[in-house]
Coordinates of N, CA and C in Angstrom, one line a residue:
Q1 N -3.2 113.8 256.1 CA -2.0 113.9 256.8 C -2.0 112.8 257.9
V2 N -0.8 112.1 258.0 CA -0.6 111.1 258.9 C 0.8 111.2 259.5
Q3 N 0.9 110.9 260.8 CA 2.2 110.9 261.4 C 2.7 109.5 261.6
L4 N 4.0 109.3 261.3 CA 4.6 108.0 261.3 C 5.8 107.9 262.2
V5 N 6.0 106.8 262.9 CA 7.1 106.6 263.8 C 7.6 105.2 263.6
E6 N 8.9 105.1 263.2 CA 9.5 103.8 263.1 C 10.1 103.3 264.4
S7 N 10.2 102.0 264.5 CA 10.9 101.4 265.7 C 11.4 100.0 265.3
G8 N 12.2 99.5 266.2 CA 12.7 98.1 266.0 C 14.1 98.0 265.5
G9 N 14.8 99.1 265.1 CA 16.1 99.0 264.7 C 17.1 98.6 265.8
G10 N 18.3 98.3 265.4 CA 19.3 97.9 266.3 C 20.5 97.3 265.6
S11 N 21.4 96.8 266.4 CA 22.7 96.2 265.9 C 22.5 94.7 266.0
V12 N 22.8 94.0 264.8 CA 22.7 92.6 264.7 C 23.9 92.0 264.0
Q13 N 24.0 90.7 264.0 CA 25.1 90.1 263.2 C 24.6 89.6 261.9
A14 N 25.4 89.5 260.9 CA 25.1 88.9 259.6 C 24.4 87.6 259.8
G15 N 23.3 87.4 259.0 CA 22.5 86.2 259.1 C 21.3 86.3 260.1
D16 N 21.3 87.3 260.9 CA 20.2 87.5 261.8 C 19.0 88.0 261.1
S17 N 17.8 88.0 261.8 CA 16.6 88.6 261.4 C 16.2 89.8 262.3
L18 N 15.4 90.7 261.7 CA 15.0 91.8 262.5 C 13.7 92.3 261.9
S19 N 12.8 92.8 262.7 CA 11.5 93.3 262.3 C 11.3 94.7 262.7
L20 N 11.0 95.6 261.8 CA 10.7 97.0 262.0 C 9.2 97.3 262.0
S21 N 8.8 98.2 262.7 CA 7.4 98.7 262.8 C 7.3 100.1 262.4
C22 N 6.2 100.5 261.7 CA 5.9 101.8 261.4 C 4.5 102.1 261.9
A23 N 4.4 102.8 263.0 CA 3.1 103.1 263.6 C 2.6 104.5 263.2
A24 N 1.3 104.5 262.8 CA 0.7 105.7 262.3 C -0.3 106.3 263.3
S25 N -0.4 107.6 263.3 CA -1.4 108.3 264.1 C -2.0 109.4 263.2
G26 N -3.0 110.0 263.6 CA -3.7 111.0 262.8 C -4.8 110.4 262.0
R27 N -4.8 110.6 260.7 CA -5.8 110.1 259.9 C -5.7 108.5 259.8
S28 N -6.8 107.9 259.4 CA -6.7 106.4 259.2 C -5.7 106.0 258.2
L29 N -5.0 104.9 258.5 CA -4.0 104.4 257.6 C -4.5 103.6 256.5
T30 N -5.8 103.3 256.5 CA -6.4 102.4 255.6 C -6.2 102.7 254.1
T31 N -6.3 104.0 253.8 CA -6.3 104.5 252.4 C -4.9 104.9 252.0
Y32 N -3.9 104.7 252.9 CA -2.5 105.1 252.5 C -1.7 104.0 252.1
A33 N -1.0 104.1 251.0 CA 0.1 103.2 250.6 C 1.3 103.6 251.4
V34 N 2.0 102.6 251.9 CA 3.2 102.8 252.8 C 4.4 102.1 252.2
A35 N 5.5 102.8 252.2 CA 6.7 102.2 251.6 C 7.8 102.4 252.6
W36 N 8.8 101.5 252.5 CA 10.0 101.6 253.3 C 11.2 102.0 252.4
F37 N 12.0 102.9 252.9 CA 13.2 103.4 252.2 C 14.3 103.2 253.2
R38 N 15.6 103.2 252.6 CA 16.7 103.1 253.5 C 17.8 104.0 252.9
Q39 N 18.7 104.5 253.8 CA 19.7 105.4 253.4 C 21.0 105.1 254.2
A40 N 22.0 104.7 253.5 CA 23.3 104.5 254.1 C 24.1 105.8 254.0
P41 N 25.1 106.0 254.8 CA 25.9 107.2 254.8 C 26.5 107.4 253.4
G42 N 26.4 108.6 252.9 CA 27.0 109.0 251.6 C 26.2 108.4 250.4
K43 N 25.1 107.8 250.6 CA 24.3 107.2 249.5 C 22.9 107.8 249.4
E44 N 22.3 107.7 248.3 CA 20.9 108.1 248.1 C 19.9 107.3 248.9
R45 N 18.8 107.9 249.3 CA 17.7 107.1 249.9 C 17.1 106.3 248.8
E46 N 17.0 105.0 249.1 CA 16.5 104.0 248.1 C 15.3 103.3 248.6
F47 N 14.5 102.9 247.6 CA 13.3 102.2 247.8 C 13.6 100.8 248.3
V48 N 12.9 100.3 249.3 CA 13.1 99.0 249.8 C 11.9 98.1 249.4
G49 N 10.7 98.6 249.7 CA 9.4 97.9 249.3 C 8.2 98.7 249.8
G50 N 7.1 98.3 249.3 CA 5.9 99.1 249.6 C 4.7 98.1 249.7
I51 N 3.6 98.6 250.3 CA 2.4 97.9 250.4 C 1.2 98.8 250.1
S52 N 0.2 98.3 249.4 CA -1.0 99.1 249.1 C -1.8 99.3 250.4
G53 N -2.8 100.2 250.3 CA -3.6 100.5 251.5 C -4.4 99.3 252.0
S54 N -4.8 98.5 251.1 CA -5.6 97.3 251.5 C -4.7 96.2 252.0
G55 N -3.4 96.2 251.6 CA -2.5 95.2 251.9 C -2.5 94.1 250.9
E56 N -3.3 94.2 249.8 CA -3.4 93.2 248.8 C -2.2 93.1 247.9
R57 N -1.5 94.2 247.7 CA -0.4 94.3 246.8 C 0.9 94.8 247.5
T58 N 2.0 94.1 247.2 CA 3.3 94.5 247.7 C 4.3 94.6 246.6
S59 N 5.3 95.3 246.7 CA 6.4 95.4 245.7 C 7.7 95.6 246.5
Y60 N 8.8 95.2 245.9 CA 10.1 95.2 246.6 C 11.2 95.6 245.6
R61 N 12.2 96.1 246.1 CA 13.4 96.3 245.4 C 13.9 94.9 245.0
S62 N 14.2 94.7 243.7 CA 14.5 93.4 243.2 C 15.5 92.6 244.0
S63 N 16.6 93.3 244.5 CA 17.6 92.6 245.2 C 17.2 92.2 246.6
L64 N 16.1 92.6 247.1 CA 15.7 92.4 248.5 C 14.5 91.5 248.6
E65 N 13.8 91.2 247.5 CA 12.5 90.5 247.5 C 12.6 89.1 248.2
D66 N 13.7 88.5 248.1 CA 13.8 87.1 248.7 C 14.1 87.1 250.2
R67 N 14.4 88.3 250.7 CA 14.7 88.4 252.2 C 13.8 89.3 253.0
F68 N 13.2 90.2 252.4 CA 12.4 91.2 253.1 C 10.9 91.0 252.8
T69 N 10.1 91.2 253.8 CA 8.6 91.1 253.6 C 7.9 92.2 254.3
I70 N 7.0 92.8 253.6 CA 6.2 93.9 254.2 C 4.8 93.4 254.4
S71 N 4.2 93.8 255.6 CA 2.8 93.5 255.9 C 2.2 94.6 256.6
R72 N 0.9 94.6 256.8 CA 0.3 95.7 257.5 C -0.9 95.2 258.3
D73 N -1.2 95.9 259.4 CA -2.4 95.6 260.2 C -3.1 96.9 260.4
N74 N -4.0 97.2 259.6 CA -4.7 98.5 259.6 C -5.5 98.7 260.9
A75 N -5.9 97.6 261.5 CA -6.6 97.7 262.8 C -5.7 98.3 263.9
K76 N -4.4 98.0 263.7 CA -3.4 98.5 264.7 C -2.7 99.7 264.1
S77 N -3.0 100.2 262.9 CA -2.4 101.3 262.2 C -0.9 101.1 262.2
T78 N -0.5 99.9 261.8 CA 1.0 99.6 261.8 C 1.3 98.9 260.5
V79 N 2.5 99.2 260.0 CA 3.1 98.5 258.9 C 4.4 97.9 259.3
Y80 N 4.7 96.7 258.9 CA 5.9 96.0 259.3 C 6.9 95.7 258.2
L81 N 8.1 95.7 258.5 CA 9.2 95.3 257.6 C 9.9 94.2 258.3
Q82 N 9.8 92.9 257.8 CA 10.5 91.8 258.3 C 11.7 91.5 257.4
M83 N 12.8 91.5 258.0 CA 14.1 91.3 257.3 C 14.8 90.0 257.8
S84 N 15.2 89.2 256.9 CA 15.8 88.0 257.2 C 17.2 87.9 256.5
D85 N 18.1 87.0 257.1 CA 19.4 86.8 256.6 C 20.1 88.2 256.3
L86 N 20.1 89.0 257.3 CA 20.7 90.3 257.1 C 22.2 90.3 256.8
K87 N 22.6 91.2 255.9 CA 23.9 91.3 255.5 C 24.5 92.7 255.8
P88 N 25.8 92.8 255.9 CA 26.4 94.1 256.2 C 26.0 95.2 255.3
E89 N 25.7 94.9 254.0 CA 25.3 95.9 253.1 C 23.8 96.4 253.3
D90 N 23.1 95.8 254.3 CA 21.8 96.2 254.7 C 21.9 97.3 255.7
T91 N 23.1 97.6 256.2 CA 23.2 98.7 257.2 C 22.8 100.0 256.6
A92 N 21.9 100.7 257.3 CA 21.3 101.9 256.9 C 20.3 102.4 257.9
A93 N 19.9 103.7 257.7 CA 18.8 104.2 258.4 C 17.5 103.8 257.6
Y94 N 16.5 103.2 258.2 CA 15.3 102.8 257.5 C 14.2 103.7 257.9
Y95 N 13.5 104.2 256.8 CA 12.4 105.1 257.0 C 11.1 104.5 256.4
C96 N 10.0 104.8 257.0 CA 8.7 104.5 256.4 C 8.1 105.8 255.9
A97 N 7.3 105.7 254.8 CA 6.7 106.8 254.2 C 5.3 106.5 253.7
A98 N 4.4 107.4 253.7 CA 3.0 107.2 253.3 C 2.5 108.2 252.3
R99 N 1.6 107.7 251.4 CA 1.0 108.6 250.4 C -0.4 108.1 250.2
G100 N -1.3 109.1 249.8 CA -2.7 108.8 249.7 C -3.0 108.2 248.3
G101 N -2.3 107.2 247.8 CA -2.5 106.6 246.5 C -1.8 105.3 246.5
I102 N -1.3 104.9 245.3 CA -0.7 103.7 245.1 C 0.8 103.7 245.5
V103 N 1.4 102.6 245.6 CA 2.8 102.5 245.9 C 3.6 103.0 244.7
V104 N 4.6 103.9 245.0 CA 5.5 104.3 244.0 C 6.9 104.1 244.5
T105 N 7.9 104.1 243.7 CA 9.2 103.7 244.1 C 10.2 104.9 244.3
F106 N 9.7 106.1 244.0 CA 10.6 107.2 244.1 C 10.2 108.0 245.4
K107 N 11.2 108.5 246.1 CA 11.0 109.1 247.4 C 10.2 110.4 247.3
Q108 N 10.3 111.1 246.1 CA 9.6 112.4 245.9 C 8.1 112.2 245.9
G109 N 7.6 110.9 245.8 CA 6.2 110.7 245.7 C 5.5 110.6 247.0
Y110 N 6.2 110.7 248.1 CA 5.7 110.5 249.5 C 5.7 111.8 250.2
E111 N 4.6 112.1 250.9 CA 4.4 113.4 251.6 C 4.6 113.2 253.1
N112 N 4.5 112.0 253.6 CA 4.6 111.8 255.0 C 5.8 110.8 255.3
W113 N 6.6 111.2 256.3 CA 7.8 110.4 256.6 C 8.0 110.3 258.1
G114 N 8.5 109.1 258.5 CA 8.9 108.9 259.8 C 10.3 109.5 260.1
Q115 N 10.8 109.4 261.3 CA 12.1 109.9 261.7 C 13.3 109.0 261.3
G116 N 13.0 107.7 261.1 CA 14.0 106.7 260.7 C 14.4 105.9 261.9
T117 N 14.9 104.7 261.7 CA 15.4 103.9 262.7 C 16.7 103.2 262.1
Q118 N 17.7 103.1 262.9 CA 19.0 102.6 262.4 C 19.1 101.1 262.5
V119 N 19.6 100.5 261.4 CA 19.9 99.1 261.4 C 21.3 98.9 261.1
T120 N 22.1 98.3 261.9 CA 23.5 98.0 261.7 C 23.8 96.5 261.8
V121 N 24.4 96.0 260.7 CA 24.6 94.6 260.6 C 26.1 94.4 260.5
S122 N 26.7 93.7 261.4 CA 28.1 93.4 261.5 C 28.4 92.0 261.0
S123 N 29.6 91.8 260.4 CA 30.0 90.5 259.9 C 30.7 89.7 260.9

């Protein structure tokens, strides 16, 4: 069991960059795969990307791979989502989630979730 708290969201203009953080407490984050999901109003929560416990492997939603980067610093128990060239369609609540295994792309595979942080991108 690990507790997660997202931070770093806010309102930005199209083309801007923004970095989100997911800070963990409780058990060590080292063995947990961590993923980012996002959910816009009226839409399903969708996979953004994920990173393995060691940080050696990452995966991304195909449409976001060229703009979003996930990294982690296990010494700080924190996972980051770096977003570049933000677009209005990126507007959503962003959540981090952790599981004690490999990265999976479906939300049902994660047992630990943060509270979410809102990202709003205006044109």
